[in-house]
């Protein structure tokens, strides 16, 4: 005789607890996603409401030949790669630094929270108006004082990309900093003492002990920050709106603009689908790297 | 429902994935017994306890409380109380609230709860700690709080999962005695899981020795100590453990370590066997099996002499006044009745 | 020397807020001054305008509050039991469902906002609180579940088992024993869900209108093609971010813990 009714009772209870949230999730994400994909196969342009019907793969074909699309893809790669790399490097450096100042850690943890809790749109606005504004912005002040002259930080296509990367990096480096700091703080001190006795130099200790041990934390940071960077929107929107022209138009913004500014929802949906696939693929790749480690 | 219960496990088996945790578990525990489940880690004793509690379900077999089949019953419906190894006290409640919790859950009237809580707390002598939180108690006090919570509802079966393992050595000895006294003062059947054979031997009325998911032997401590049914049981009980010598049996004689030893009875045609003899049963005398002293461990009251008999290490318990030194050659003597004979292949007693 | 570096760091991170605050106290003329002035005659005019004047953002604050509180309440109501089930109980197809929850977290918001726009439009739910909160909940739920799962997993199983043996039954065991233990985790999750909802922009900009107009969108009232009201914008931004900054300061230990726990367990939109 099986003691199955105990387990069955537990299963029923578990389902009862889980189902409401699950149903909401399924209805509220899977269904819209399917709808999104469906729409990417339709002709839907709100500026020309009489145009409707099945478009088949037209949008995707158009995308393949769309220079603006490829440009946005390139920008996405540069943006994401640059900001994540910077966040990890700077975050790691800062965490290592702060480990040497046990007393300052508390204040810095509080300070680190500030950029993270701010709304990205406000961050974008702050930088646009106060830091990067031509003439009276702080950035200009600094460069002029250093004799590097005034620059159009957000109006010059090249500088604009660098500027939005800087903004994103500023906002999210504290996250990398906090996570890596937590990881560093959790390392047992006795292995370092053992390493010292084994006459390992500071660099060797870092490379052979610290780095491998904090690797899981760094991997997690990379994954999470990458996801955020791929779907970054508000800060760029607030700072440059995607411009000048398309100089900062990452794929996310392109999809938005196409759907809600140019009102070609069919094509916009197709762009969003591509972004979705790209995000999923990147996540999948990074996760598989993580489990391999 | 009241009064100690007779517990029976019939053919209970449990698998975890592909691994068999329990096989063919049959137990019959009399009402009011203090019964120990003894065995090394992973031998299945805790799993058995948890099946009794209803926290895990048996894949096969039945569990009976008196005549009631509780195999499929929910943990709360079994009239069973348990003290966990970690005590599992509710940290956000006071000691009073912890003890009152089981009574609250069945809507006991408030004045009755109050009475029962005070009574239970007095019984384990933590009446003065009722206002504190578990985090403010010492290990021993926490354990008593867990005990109070278990006894407050006057269960028919009391399950204790290694309750002493988190206490320091001295406290362990004191608490052992108190647990037995507590059991006697209550009308309850107690099941006690431990890996410490000395503990089980001193407080259990009867015990079951678990090895690798099976019960090797059931009996009183004296029975299991004096007549172990298998090599593993013999090796597990007793400190220092039993000495083992591989031997060849022919008829009434055993050949081991180059010596011929007379046996109590005829064991039939030649076979491979293992002879067992406890350290306390060997004497150092003028004649007998020669052995060379390897190490003398002074324990205060007595000493353990480690000897080499041929290749085998043998340990003998001697009075502290016996003088031997390392390197000495001595002779070992013992009575034939103190010799245990096991079949080498089946590991069972012959 | 290291202390100096730390101080510099602190400055860099708090700089925009500090400078924004300073700016909000300046007159428009002082804002445009070059070199930037640190000493000036402060004025509260901007705050007056932004709070009580014609360009008041008070209705927007209310709008944000309604949306954020509703989102947080409903999300927690759904997420807590679901997370408990995932963490503790024998759910059929547990790994698959866990993975599904994780996957929904990775969705780029733009992929959600387009179909939602169409669906809400079809239902006539654009510019309504229920329409918007629905989308917000959808976005918040996976992360809330994932965070709560990690907190539930920290609670020793034996405590629930003790409660079951104490005849509490599964539901009461959850209520009396598990949830009090998970109070800290619940607080952290509430903070994050509220924060994300308050700061949400993309959803707001697409779905909002006249009735529902969160504060993140209202910022742009102060920017137009002709001119930007710098000082007022700064004041509006400070006011809009005040709740979030205060929450951050009060709950900073919680937030740091939530970030690191959530990060270790492999989830997190923020």
Coordinates of C-alpha atoms in Angstrom, one line a residue, chain A residues 24 32 59 85 88 96 112 142 154 171 186 188 190 198 217 289:
Chain A
X24 CA -1.6 35.4 -14.2
X32 CA 0.8 38.7 -25.2
X59 CA 8.7 42.6 -42.1
X85 CA 32.6 45.6 -19.1
X88 CA 32.4 44.9 -13.9
X96 CA 38.8 45.8 -3.9
X112 CA 25.9 53.1 -3.7
X142 CA 35.3 70.5 -16.2
X154 CA 24.6 64.8 -26.6
X171 CA 23.8 54.2 -12.6
X186 CA 32.4 36.4 2.4
X188 CA 37.4 33.2 4.5
X190 CA 42.4 31.9 6.6
X198 CA 53.2 30.0 1.1
X217 CA 29.4 36.5 -8.3
X289 CA 28.5 29.3 -19.3

